[in-house]
Short mmCIF file of N, CA, C and O in Angstrom, two decimals:
data_model
loop_
_atom_site.label_atom_id
_atom_site.label_comp_id
_atom_site.label_asym_id
_atom_site.label_seq_id
_atom_site.Cartn_x
_atom_site.Cartn_y
_atom_site.Cartn_z
N MET A 9 38.52 43.84 41.37
CA MET A 9 37.71 42.87 40.68
C MET A 9 36.25 43.13 41.05
O MET A 9 35.90 43.29 42.20
N THR A 10 35.40 43.15 40.06
CA THR A 10 33.99 43.42 40.33
C THR A 10 33.32 42.18 40.88
O THR A 10 33.79 41.06 40.70
N LYS A 11 32.21 42.42 41.52
CA LYS A 11 31.46 41.31 42.12
C LYS A 11 30.96 40.35 41.04
O LYS A 11 31.00 39.13 41.22
N LEU A 12 30.53 40.88 39.91
CA LEU A 12 30.05 40.04 38.81
C LEU A 12 31.15 39.14 38.28
O LEU A 12 30.93 37.97 38.00
N ARG A 13 32.36 39.68 38.20
CA ARG A 13 33.50 38.91 37.70
C ARG A 13 33.84 37.78 38.66
O ARG A 13 34.15 36.66 38.25
N VAL A 14 33.79 38.05 39.95
CA VAL A 14 34.08 37.03 40.97
C VAL A 14 33.04 35.91 40.88
O VAL A 14 33.38 34.73 40.92
N VAL A 15 31.77 36.27 40.77
CA VAL A 15 30.70 35.28 40.67
C VAL A 15 30.89 34.44 39.41
O VAL A 15 30.75 33.23 39.43
N SER A 16 31.26 35.09 38.32
CA SER A 16 31.47 34.39 37.05
C SER A 16 32.63 33.41 37.15
O SER A 16 32.55 32.29 36.66
N GLU A 17 33.72 33.81 37.80
CA GLU A 17 34.88 32.93 37.96
C GLU A 17 34.54 31.74 38.86
O GLU A 17 34.94 30.61 38.59
N LYS A 18 33.77 31.98 39.92
CA LYS A 18 33.36 30.89 40.81
C LYS A 18 32.46 29.90 40.08
O LYS A 18 32.59 28.70 40.25
N ALA A 19 31.57 30.42 39.25
CA ALA A 19 30.69 29.54 38.47
C ALA A 19 31.50 28.70 37.50
O ALA A 19 31.25 27.51 37.32
N SER A 20 32.51 29.31 36.89
CA SER A 20 33.36 28.58 35.95
C SER A 20 34.14 27.48 36.67
O SER A 20 34.25 26.36 36.18
N GLU A 21 34.69 27.81 37.86
CA GLU A 21 35.41 26.81 38.65
C GLU A 21 34.49 25.68 39.07
O GLU A 21 34.87 24.50 39.03
N SER A 22 33.26 26.02 39.45
CA SER A 22 32.29 25.01 39.86
C SER A 22 31.95 24.09 38.68
O SER A 22 31.86 22.88 38.84
N GLN A 23 31.79 24.68 37.50
CA GLN A 23 31.48 23.88 36.31
C GLN A 23 32.64 22.95 35.96
O GLN A 23 32.43 21.78 35.63
N GLU A 24 33.87 23.45 36.06
CA GLU A 24 35.04 22.61 35.79
C GLU A 24 35.12 21.47 36.80
O GLU A 24 35.43 20.34 36.44
N HIS A 25 34.82 21.78 38.06
CA HIS A 25 34.83 20.75 39.10
C HIS A 25 33.78 19.67 38.81
O HIS A 25 34.05 18.48 38.93
N GLU A 26 32.58 20.08 38.40
CA GLU A 26 31.52 19.13 38.06
C GLU A 26 31.93 18.26 36.88
O GLU A 26 31.67 17.05 36.88
N GLN A 27 32.56 18.85 35.87
CA GLN A 27 33.01 18.08 34.71
C GLN A 27 34.08 17.06 35.12
O GLN A 27 34.06 15.93 34.65
N GLU A 28 34.98 17.46 35.99
CA GLU A 28 36.01 16.55 36.48
C GLU A 28 35.38 15.40 37.27
O GLU A 28 35.77 14.26 37.12
N GLU A 29 34.39 15.73 38.09
CA GLU A 29 33.69 14.69 38.85
C GLU A 29 32.97 13.72 37.91
O GLU A 29 33.00 12.51 38.12
N CYS A 30 32.35 14.24 36.86
CA CYS A 30 31.67 13.38 35.88
C CYS A 30 32.66 12.45 35.19
O CYS A 30 32.36 11.27 34.97
N ARG A 31 33.83 12.97 34.84
CA ARG A 31 34.85 12.13 34.21
C ARG A 31 35.29 11.03 35.17
O ARG A 31 35.47 9.87 34.77
N ALA A 32 35.47 11.37 36.43
CA ALA A 32 35.90 10.38 37.43
C ALA A 32 34.83 9.30 37.60
O ALA A 32 35.15 8.11 37.67
N VAL A 33 33.57 9.70 37.65
CA VAL A 33 32.48 8.73 37.77
C VAL A 33 32.45 7.85 36.52
O VAL A 33 32.29 6.63 36.61
N GLY A 34 32.62 8.45 35.37
CA GLY A 34 32.65 7.70 34.12
C GLY A 34 33.75 6.65 34.10
O GLY A 34 33.54 5.51 33.67
N GLN A 35 34.93 7.02 34.57
CA GLN A 35 36.04 6.07 34.62
C GLN A 35 35.74 4.92 35.57
O GLN A 35 36.03 3.76 35.28
N ALA A 36 35.16 5.23 36.71
CA ALA A 36 34.81 4.18 37.68
C ALA A 36 33.74 3.26 37.09
O ALA A 36 33.83 2.04 37.21
N LEU A 37 32.75 3.84 36.41
CA LEU A 37 31.70 3.02 35.82
C LEU A 37 32.23 2.17 34.66
O LEU A 37 31.74 1.07 34.44
N ASP A 38 33.21 2.69 33.94
CA ASP A 38 33.85 1.88 32.89
C ASP A 38 34.42 0.61 33.50
O ASP A 38 34.33 -0.47 32.91
N ARG A 39 35.03 0.72 34.65
CA ARG A 39 35.65 -0.44 35.30
C ARG A 39 34.58 -1.36 35.88
O ARG A 39 34.53 -2.54 35.60
N ILE A 40 33.71 -0.83 36.71
CA ILE A 40 32.78 -1.70 37.44
C ILE A 40 31.56 -2.11 36.62
O ILE A 40 30.89 -3.07 36.96
N GLY A 41 31.29 -1.41 35.53
CA GLY A 41 30.15 -1.75 34.71
C GLY A 41 30.45 -2.79 33.65
O GLY A 41 29.57 -3.25 32.94
N ASP A 42 31.69 -3.19 33.56
CA ASP A 42 32.10 -4.19 32.58
C ASP A 42 31.54 -5.55 32.96
O ASP A 42 31.56 -5.94 34.12
N LYS A 43 31.04 -6.28 31.96
CA LYS A 43 30.45 -7.60 32.19
C LYS A 43 31.38 -8.53 32.97
O LYS A 43 30.97 -9.18 33.93
N TRP A 44 32.64 -8.60 32.56
CA TRP A 44 33.56 -9.54 33.18
C TRP A 44 33.97 -9.09 34.57
O TRP A 44 34.19 -9.92 35.46
N THR A 45 34.02 -7.79 34.80
CA THR A 45 34.32 -7.30 36.15
C THR A 45 33.24 -7.75 37.12
O THR A 45 33.54 -8.23 38.22
N VAL A 46 31.99 -7.61 36.71
CA VAL A 46 30.88 -8.03 37.56
C VAL A 46 31.00 -9.52 37.88
O VAL A 46 30.84 -9.95 39.03
N MET A 47 31.32 -10.32 36.87
CA MET A 47 31.45 -11.77 37.07
C MET A 47 32.63 -12.11 37.99
O MET A 47 32.51 -12.97 38.86
N VAL A 48 33.76 -11.44 37.79
CA VAL A 48 34.94 -11.71 38.61
C VAL A 48 34.68 -11.30 40.06
O VAL A 48 34.99 -12.06 40.99
N VAL A 49 34.12 -10.13 40.28
CA VAL A 49 33.83 -9.68 41.64
C VAL A 49 32.86 -10.64 42.32
O VAL A 49 33.06 -11.03 43.47
N GLY A 50 31.83 -11.06 41.59
CA GLY A 50 30.88 -12.03 42.15
C GLY A 50 31.56 -13.34 42.51
O GLY A 50 31.30 -13.91 43.58
N THR A 51 32.44 -13.80 41.65
CA THR A 51 33.14 -15.07 41.90
C THR A 51 34.09 -14.94 43.08
O THR A 51 34.14 -15.83 43.94
N LEU A 52 34.85 -13.86 43.13
CA LEU A 52 35.81 -13.68 44.23
C LEU A 52 35.15 -13.26 45.54
O LEU A 52 35.83 -13.23 46.57
N SER A 53 33.87 -12.94 45.51
CA SER A 53 33.19 -12.53 46.74
C SER A 53 33.09 -13.69 47.72
O SER A 53 32.93 -13.49 48.93
N LYS A 54 33.21 -14.90 47.21
CA LYS A 54 33.09 -16.09 48.07
C LYS A 54 34.40 -16.41 48.79
O LYS A 54 34.40 -16.71 49.96
N GLU A 55 35.52 -16.36 48.04
CA GLU A 55 36.82 -16.73 48.60
C GLU A 55 37.92 -16.38 47.60
O GLU A 55 37.66 -16.19 46.42
N PRO A 56 39.18 -16.33 48.07
CA PRO A 56 40.30 -16.16 47.13
C PRO A 56 40.36 -17.38 46.20
O PRO A 56 40.01 -18.50 46.60
N MET A 57 40.75 -17.14 44.96
CA MET A 57 40.78 -18.23 43.99
C MET A 57 41.97 -18.10 43.06
O MET A 57 42.49 -17.00 42.85
N ARG A 58 42.34 -19.22 42.49
CA ARG A 58 43.39 -19.25 41.48
C ARG A 58 42.76 -18.95 40.12
O ARG A 58 41.54 -19.05 39.92
N PHE A 59 43.61 -18.57 39.16
CA PHE A 59 43.17 -18.13 37.84
C PHE A 59 42.23 -19.15 37.18
O PHE A 59 41.13 -18.82 36.75
N ASN A 60 42.68 -20.41 37.09
CA ASN A 60 41.87 -21.41 36.40
C ASN A 60 40.56 -21.69 37.11
O ASN A 60 39.54 -21.99 36.47
N ALA A 61 40.54 -21.59 38.43
CA ALA A 61 39.30 -21.77 39.17
C ALA A 61 38.32 -20.63 38.85
O ALA A 61 37.11 -20.87 38.71
N ILE A 62 38.84 -19.42 38.74
CA ILE A 62 37.99 -18.28 38.37
C ILE A 62 37.43 -18.50 36.97
O ILE A 62 36.23 -18.32 36.73
N MET A 63 38.30 -18.94 36.07
CA MET A 63 37.89 -19.17 34.68
C MET A 63 36.79 -20.23 34.61
O MET A 63 35.80 -20.06 33.89
N ARG A 64 36.93 -21.31 35.35
CA ARG A 64 35.92 -22.37 35.35
C ARG A 64 34.61 -21.88 35.98
O ARG A 64 33.52 -22.19 35.49
N ALA A 65 34.72 -21.12 37.06
CA ALA A 65 33.53 -20.63 37.76
C ALA A 65 32.72 -19.68 36.89
O ALA A 65 31.48 -19.72 36.91
N ILE A 66 33.40 -18.85 36.13
CA ILE A 66 32.70 -17.87 35.29
C ILE A 66 32.16 -18.54 34.04
O ILE A 66 31.01 -18.36 33.67
N GLY A 67 33.01 -19.30 33.36
CA GLY A 67 32.58 -19.94 32.12
C GLY A 67 32.38 -18.93 31.00
O GLY A 67 31.82 -17.86 31.21
N GLY A 68 32.89 -19.25 29.83
CA GLY A 68 32.68 -18.39 28.68
C GLY A 68 33.66 -17.24 28.53
O GLY A 68 33.64 -16.54 27.51
N VAL A 69 34.50 -17.01 29.51
CA VAL A 69 35.48 -15.93 29.41
C VAL A 69 36.77 -16.51 28.83
O VAL A 69 37.19 -17.60 29.20
N SER A 70 37.38 -15.76 27.92
CA SER A 70 38.64 -16.22 27.35
C SER A 70 39.78 -15.97 28.33
O SER A 70 39.67 -15.14 29.24
N HIS A 71 40.86 -16.68 28.13
CA HIS A 71 42.05 -16.52 28.97
C HIS A 71 42.51 -15.06 28.93
O HIS A 71 42.81 -14.46 29.96
N ARG A 72 42.58 -14.51 27.73
CA ARG A 72 43.04 -13.12 27.55
C ARG A 72 42.11 -12.13 28.27
O ARG A 72 42.57 -11.21 28.95
N MET A 73 40.80 -12.30 28.11
CA MET A 73 39.86 -11.36 28.72
C MET A 73 39.92 -11.44 30.24
O MET A 73 39.87 -10.42 30.93
N LEU A 74 40.05 -12.65 30.78
CA LEU A 74 40.14 -12.78 32.23
C LEU A 74 41.44 -12.15 32.73
O LEU A 74 41.44 -11.45 33.75
N THR A 75 42.53 -12.35 32.00
CA THR A 75 43.80 -11.74 32.37
C THR A 75 43.67 -10.21 32.38
O THR A 75 44.10 -9.55 33.34
N LEU A 76 43.09 -9.65 31.33
CA LEU A 76 42.93 -8.19 31.25
C LEU A 76 42.02 -7.67 32.37
O LEU A 76 42.30 -6.63 32.97
N THR A 77 40.96 -8.40 32.65
CA THR A 77 40.04 -7.97 33.70
C THR A 77 40.71 -8.00 35.07
O THR A 77 40.61 -7.04 35.84
N LEU A 78 41.42 -9.09 35.37
CA LEU A 78 42.11 -9.19 36.66
C LEU A 78 43.19 -8.13 36.79
O LEU A 78 43.34 -7.52 37.86
N ARG A 79 43.94 -7.88 35.73
CA ARG A 79 44.97 -6.82 35.78
C ARG A 79 44.35 -5.45 36.02
O ARG A 79 44.86 -4.65 36.78
N GLY A 80 43.25 -5.18 35.33
CA GLY A 80 42.57 -3.90 35.52
C GLY A 80 42.06 -3.74 36.94
O GLY A 80 42.19 -2.67 37.55
N LEU A 81 41.47 -4.80 37.47
CA LEU A 81 40.98 -4.75 38.85
C LEU A 81 42.12 -4.60 39.85
O LEU A 81 41.99 -3.89 40.86
N GLU A 82 43.22 -5.26 39.57
CA GLU A 82 44.40 -5.12 40.44
C GLU A 82 44.94 -3.70 40.36
O GLU A 82 45.25 -3.08 41.38
N ARG A 83 45.03 -3.17 39.15
CA ARG A 83 45.54 -1.80 38.95
C ARG A 83 44.68 -0.78 39.68
O ARG A 83 45.18 0.18 40.25
N ASP A 84 43.36 -1.02 39.67
CA ASP A 84 42.43 -0.08 40.31
C ASP A 84 42.26 -0.34 41.81
O ASP A 84 41.47 0.32 42.47
N GLY A 85 43.00 -1.31 42.34
CA GLY A 85 42.99 -1.55 43.78
C GLY A 85 41.85 -2.39 44.28
O GLY A 85 41.58 -2.42 45.48
N MET A 86 41.16 -3.10 43.40
CA MET A 86 40.02 -3.90 43.84
C MET A 86 40.34 -5.37 44.01
O MET A 86 39.59 -6.10 44.66
N VAL A 87 41.44 -5.81 43.42
CA VAL A 87 41.87 -7.20 43.54
C VAL A 87 43.33 -7.23 43.96
O VAL A 87 44.13 -6.42 43.50
N LYS A 88 43.63 -8.16 44.85
CA LYS A 88 45.02 -8.38 45.27
C LYS A 88 45.48 -9.70 44.65
O LYS A 88 44.79 -10.72 44.75
N ARG A 89 46.65 -9.66 44.03
CA ARG A 89 47.25 -10.85 43.42
C ARG A 89 48.41 -11.28 44.31
O ARG A 89 49.31 -10.50 44.60
N THR A 90 48.38 -12.53 44.75
CA THR A 90 49.45 -13.06 45.60
C THR A 90 50.10 -14.24 44.90
O THR A 90 49.43 -15.22 44.58
N ALA A 91 51.41 -14.11 44.66
CA ALA A 91 52.18 -15.20 44.03
C ALA A 91 52.98 -15.89 45.13
O ALA A 91 53.71 -15.25 45.88
N TYR A 92 52.83 -17.20 45.20
CA TYR A 92 53.55 -17.99 46.20
C TYR A 92 54.76 -18.65 45.53
O TYR A 92 54.65 -19.18 44.43
N PRO A 93 55.92 -18.64 46.22
CA PRO A 93 57.15 -19.21 45.62
C PRO A 93 57.18 -20.73 45.74
O PRO A 93 57.95 -21.30 46.51
N THR A 94 56.31 -21.38 45.00
CA THR A 94 56.24 -22.84 45.01
C THR A 94 56.50 -23.36 43.61
O THR A 94 56.52 -22.60 42.65
N ILE A 95 56.70 -24.64 43.51
CA ILE A 95 56.85 -25.28 42.20
C ILE A 95 55.74 -26.31 42.08
O ILE A 95 55.70 -27.25 42.89
N PRO A 96 54.85 -26.19 41.13
CA PRO A 96 54.71 -25.07 40.19
C PRO A 96 54.23 -23.81 40.91
O PRO A 96 53.68 -23.89 42.01
N PRO A 97 54.43 -22.65 40.28
CA PRO A 97 54.02 -21.39 40.92
C PRO A 97 52.52 -21.37 41.22
O PRO A 97 51.72 -21.91 40.45
N LYS A 98 52.17 -20.80 42.34
CA LYS A 98 50.76 -20.69 42.74
C LYS A 98 50.43 -19.21 42.88
O LYS A 98 51.15 -18.47 43.54
N VAL A 99 49.38 -18.79 42.19
CA VAL A 99 48.94 -17.40 42.25
C VAL A 99 47.47 -17.39 42.64
O VAL A 99 46.66 -18.11 42.06
N GLU A 100 47.13 -16.59 43.63
CA GLU A 100 45.75 -16.44 44.07
C GLU A 100 45.30 -15.00 43.90
O GLU A 100 46.10 -14.08 44.01
N TYR A 101 44.02 -14.86 43.65
CA TYR A 101 43.41 -13.54 43.54
C TYR A 101 42.33 -13.44 44.60
O TYR A 101 41.59 -14.39 44.85
N GLU A 102 42.26 -12.25 45.22
CA GLU A 102 41.22 -12.01 46.22
C GLU A 102 40.81 -10.55 46.16
O GLU A 102 41.58 -9.69 45.71
N LEU A 103 39.59 -10.29 46.60
CA LEU A 103 39.12 -8.91 46.63
C LEU A 103 39.79 -8.15 47.77
O LEU A 103 39.98 -8.70 48.86
N THR A 104 40.14 -6.91 47.51
CA THR A 104 40.63 -6.03 48.56
C THR A 104 39.42 -5.48 49.31
O THR A 104 38.27 -5.78 48.95
N GLU A 105 39.66 -4.68 50.30
CA GLU A 105 38.55 -4.05 51.03
C GLU A 105 37.69 -3.23 50.07
O GLU A 105 36.46 -3.29 50.12
N MET A 106 38.34 -2.49 49.17
CA MET A 106 37.58 -1.70 48.19
C MET A 106 36.78 -2.62 47.27
O MET A 106 35.63 -2.35 46.95
N GLY A 107 37.38 -3.71 46.83
CA GLY A 107 36.67 -4.66 45.98
C GLY A 107 35.48 -5.27 46.69
O GLY A 107 34.39 -5.42 46.11
N ARG A 108 35.65 -5.60 47.97
CA ARG A 108 34.53 -6.15 48.75
C ARG A 108 33.42 -5.12 48.93
O ARG A 108 32.24 -5.48 49.01
N SER A 109 33.79 -3.84 48.97
CA SER A 109 32.77 -2.80 49.13
C SER A 109 31.88 -2.69 47.89
O SER A 109 30.83 -2.05 47.93
N LEU A 110 32.27 -3.31 46.81
CA LEU A 110 31.50 -3.29 45.57
C LEU A 110 30.43 -4.38 45.54
O LEU A 110 29.48 -4.29 44.76
N ILE A 111 30.53 -5.37 46.40
CA ILE A 111 29.60 -6.51 46.37
C ILE A 111 28.16 -6.05 46.60
O ILE A 111 27.25 -6.41 45.83
N LYS A 112 27.92 -5.26 47.63
CA LYS A 112 26.55 -4.83 47.96
C LYS A 112 25.92 -4.00 46.84
O LYS A 112 24.79 -4.29 46.44
N PRO A 113 26.61 -3.00 46.29
CA PRO A 113 26.01 -2.25 45.17
C PRO A 113 25.74 -3.13 43.94
O PRO A 113 24.72 -2.96 43.27
N LEU A 114 26.63 -4.09 43.67
CA LEU A 114 26.41 -4.98 42.52
C LEU A 114 25.20 -5.90 42.76
O LEU A 114 24.44 -6.18 41.83
N LYS A 115 25.02 -6.34 44.00
CA LYS A 115 23.84 -7.16 44.31
C LYS A 115 22.57 -6.33 44.13
O LYS A 115 21.57 -6.82 43.62
N ALA A 116 22.61 -5.08 44.57
CA ALA A 116 21.44 -4.20 44.40
C ALA A 116 21.15 -3.98 42.91
O ALA A 116 19.99 -4.00 42.49
N LEU A 117 22.19 -3.79 42.11
CA LEU A 117 22.01 -3.61 40.67
C LEU A 117 21.45 -4.89 40.04
O LEU A 117 20.57 -4.82 39.18
N ALA A 118 21.93 -6.04 40.46
CA ALA A 118 21.43 -7.31 39.94
C ALA A 118 19.95 -7.48 40.28
O ALA A 118 19.15 -7.90 39.43
N THR A 119 19.58 -7.14 41.49
CA THR A 119 18.17 -7.22 41.90
C THR A 119 17.32 -6.29 41.05
O THR A 119 16.24 -6.67 40.57
N TRP A 120 17.78 -5.07 40.84
CA TRP A 120 17.07 -4.11 40.00
C TRP A 120 16.91 -4.66 38.58
O TRP A 120 15.82 -4.59 38.00
N ALA A 121 17.99 -5.21 38.02
CA ALA A 121 17.96 -5.73 36.65
C ALA A 121 16.96 -6.88 36.54
O ALA A 121 16.18 -6.95 35.58
N GLN A 122 16.96 -7.78 37.51
CA GLN A 122 16.03 -8.92 37.48
C GLN A 122 14.58 -8.45 37.61
O GLN A 122 13.69 -8.94 36.92
N ARG A 123 14.37 -7.48 38.48
CA ARG A 123 13.01 -6.96 38.70
C ARG A 123 12.49 -6.23 37.46
O ARG A 123 11.32 -6.32 37.12
N ASN A 124 13.36 -5.50 36.78
CA ASN A 124 12.92 -4.66 35.66
C ASN A 124 13.11 -5.29 34.28
O ASN A 124 12.72 -4.70 33.28
N ARG A 125 13.69 -6.47 34.24
CA ARG A 125 13.93 -7.12 32.95
C ARG A 125 12.66 -7.31 32.12
O ARG A 125 12.64 -6.97 30.94
N PRO A 126 11.57 -7.83 32.70
CA PRO A 126 10.36 -7.99 31.88
C PRO A 126 9.86 -6.65 31.29
O PRO A 126 9.47 -6.60 30.12
N ALA A 127 9.88 -5.60 32.08
CA ALA A 127 9.43 -4.29 31.58
C ALA A 127 10.36 -3.78 30.48
O ALA A 127 9.89 -3.19 29.49
N MET A 128 11.66 -4.00 30.63
CA MET A 128 12.61 -3.56 29.60
C MET A 128 12.39 -4.34 28.31
O MET A 128 12.40 -3.76 27.22
N GLU A 129 12.17 -5.66 28.42
CA GLU A 129 11.93 -6.48 27.23
C GLU A 129 10.65 -6.05 26.53
O GLU A 129 10.59 -5.98 25.30
N ALA A 130 9.61 -5.74 27.31
CA ALA A 130 8.35 -5.28 26.73
C ALA A 130 8.54 -3.94 26.03
O ALA A 130 8.02 -3.71 24.93
N ALA A 131 9.29 -3.05 26.65
CA ALA A 131 9.56 -1.74 26.04
C ALA A 131 10.34 -1.89 24.74
O ALA A 131 10.05 -1.22 23.74
N ARG A 132 11.31 -2.79 24.73
CA ARG A 132 12.07 -3.05 23.50
C ARG A 132 11.16 -3.58 22.40
O ARG A 132 11.27 -3.18 21.24
N ALA A 133 10.29 -4.51 22.76
CA ALA A 133 9.38 -5.09 21.76
C ALA A 133 8.48 -4.01 21.18
O ALA A 133 8.27 -3.96 19.96
N ARG A 134 7.94 -3.13 22.04
CA ARG A 134 7.09 -2.03 21.54
C ARG A 134 7.89 -1.10 20.64
O ARG A 134 7.41 -0.68 19.59
N PHE A 135 9.11 -0.80 21.04
CA PHE A 135 9.95 0.11 20.27
C PHE A 135 10.29 -0.49 18.91
O PHE A 135 10.31 0.20 17.90
N ASP A 136 10.56 -1.79 18.87
CA ASP A 136 11.01 -2.45 17.66
C ASP A 136 9.89 -2.85 16.71
O ASP A 136 10.15 -3.17 15.55
N GLU A 137 8.65 -2.86 17.19
CA GLU A 137 7.57 -3.29 16.29
C GLU A 137 7.32 -2.24 15.22
O GLU A 137 7.50 -1.04 15.46
N PRO A 138 6.94 -2.70 14.02
CA PRO A 138 6.69 -1.74 12.94
C PRO A 138 5.56 -0.80 13.33
O PRO A 138 4.59 -1.20 13.96
N GLU A 139 5.73 0.43 12.98
CA GLU A 139 4.70 1.42 13.30
C GLU A 139 4.07 1.90 12.01
O GLU A 139 4.64 1.78 10.94
N GLU A 140 2.85 2.43 12.15
CA GLU A 140 2.22 3.01 10.97
C GLU A 140 3.02 4.25 10.60
O GLU A 140 3.27 5.11 11.43
N ARG A 141 3.42 4.31 9.40
CA ARG A 141 4.28 5.40 8.96
C ARG A 141 3.46 6.51 8.31
O ARG A 141 2.62 6.25 7.46
N THR A 142 3.74 7.70 8.72
CA THR A 142 3.20 8.86 8.05
C THR A 142 4.24 9.26 7.02
O THR A 142 5.41 9.42 7.38
N PRO A 143 3.84 9.40 5.76
CA PRO A 143 4.83 9.73 4.74
C PRO A 143 5.67 10.95 5.13
O PRO A 143 5.13 11.97 5.55
N GLY A 144 6.98 10.78 5.04
CA GLY A 144 7.90 11.88 5.32
C GLY A 144 8.22 12.10 6.78
O GLY A 144 8.99 12.98 7.12
N VAL A 145 7.62 11.31 7.69
CA VAL A 145 7.87 11.49 9.12
C VAL A 145 8.58 10.26 9.65
O VAL A 145 8.14 9.14 9.45
N ARG A 146 9.70 10.49 10.35
CA ARG A 146 10.45 9.39 10.95
C ARG A 146 10.29 9.46 12.45
O ARG A 146 10.11 10.53 13.02
N ARG A 147 10.42 8.27 13.09
CA ARG A 147 10.30 8.22 14.56
C ARG A 147 11.38 9.10 15.16
O ARG A 147 11.13 9.98 15.93
N SER A 148 12.63 8.80 14.84
CA SER A 148 13.75 9.64 15.26
C SER A 148 14.97 9.13 14.55
O SER A 148 15.02 7.99 14.09
N SER A 149 16.01 9.94 14.51
CA SER A 149 17.23 9.49 13.86
C SER A 149 17.89 8.39 14.67
O SER A 149 18.54 7.51 14.12
N THR A 150 17.72 8.39 15.99
CA THR A 150 18.30 7.35 16.83
C THR A 150 17.65 6.01 16.53
O THR A 150 18.32 5.00 16.38
N ALA A 151 16.32 5.99 16.40
CA ALA A 151 15.61 4.74 16.12
C ALA A 151 16.05 4.18 14.78
O ALA A 151 16.22 2.97 14.64
N ALA A 152 16.28 5.04 13.82
CA ALA A 152 16.71 4.58 12.51
C ALA A 152 18.09 3.92 12.58
O ALA A 152 18.36 2.94 11.92
N ARG A 153 18.98 4.46 13.43
CA ARG A 153 20.32 3.89 13.55
C ARG A 153 20.32 2.59 14.32
O ARG A 153 21.10 1.70 14.06
N VAL A 154 19.42 2.46 15.32
CA VAL A 154 19.40 1.27 16.16
C VAL A 154 18.98 0.05 15.36
O VAL A 154 19.48 -1.03 15.55
N ARG A 155 18.06 0.23 14.45
CA ARG A 155 17.53 -0.91 13.68
C ARG A 155 18.50 -1.43 12.73
O ARG A 155 19.34 -1.39 12.20
#
């Protein structure tokens, strides 16, 4: 095998590894970047809670969406569901160690969002305001689709 071929194969393996890592990051961000996931993690960061207590604390979430969010978090190992053999049945949800490790990054993201919200709103307003049009020239195809 020539040296060039070996280098080429290593580069290909490295590229495949990077693509796999990007997919993994994307899947994690799909879970933790969801609006309801952020709300559930924030709510459960205080203490274990029952379903209806979570629903009341969050407000605005449907029964189905909260169920799907809790199941997804449980499946991904971030929430532990404990069912107690009582009448009526009692079920509590709490963050696992991995779920608790998400609290600090989410707080940092919330701080960033609050700090940058005015600048983002100003940028949106500038972007959305009518511009002087040069005949035949468009801002971009993306801008045309967003409006």
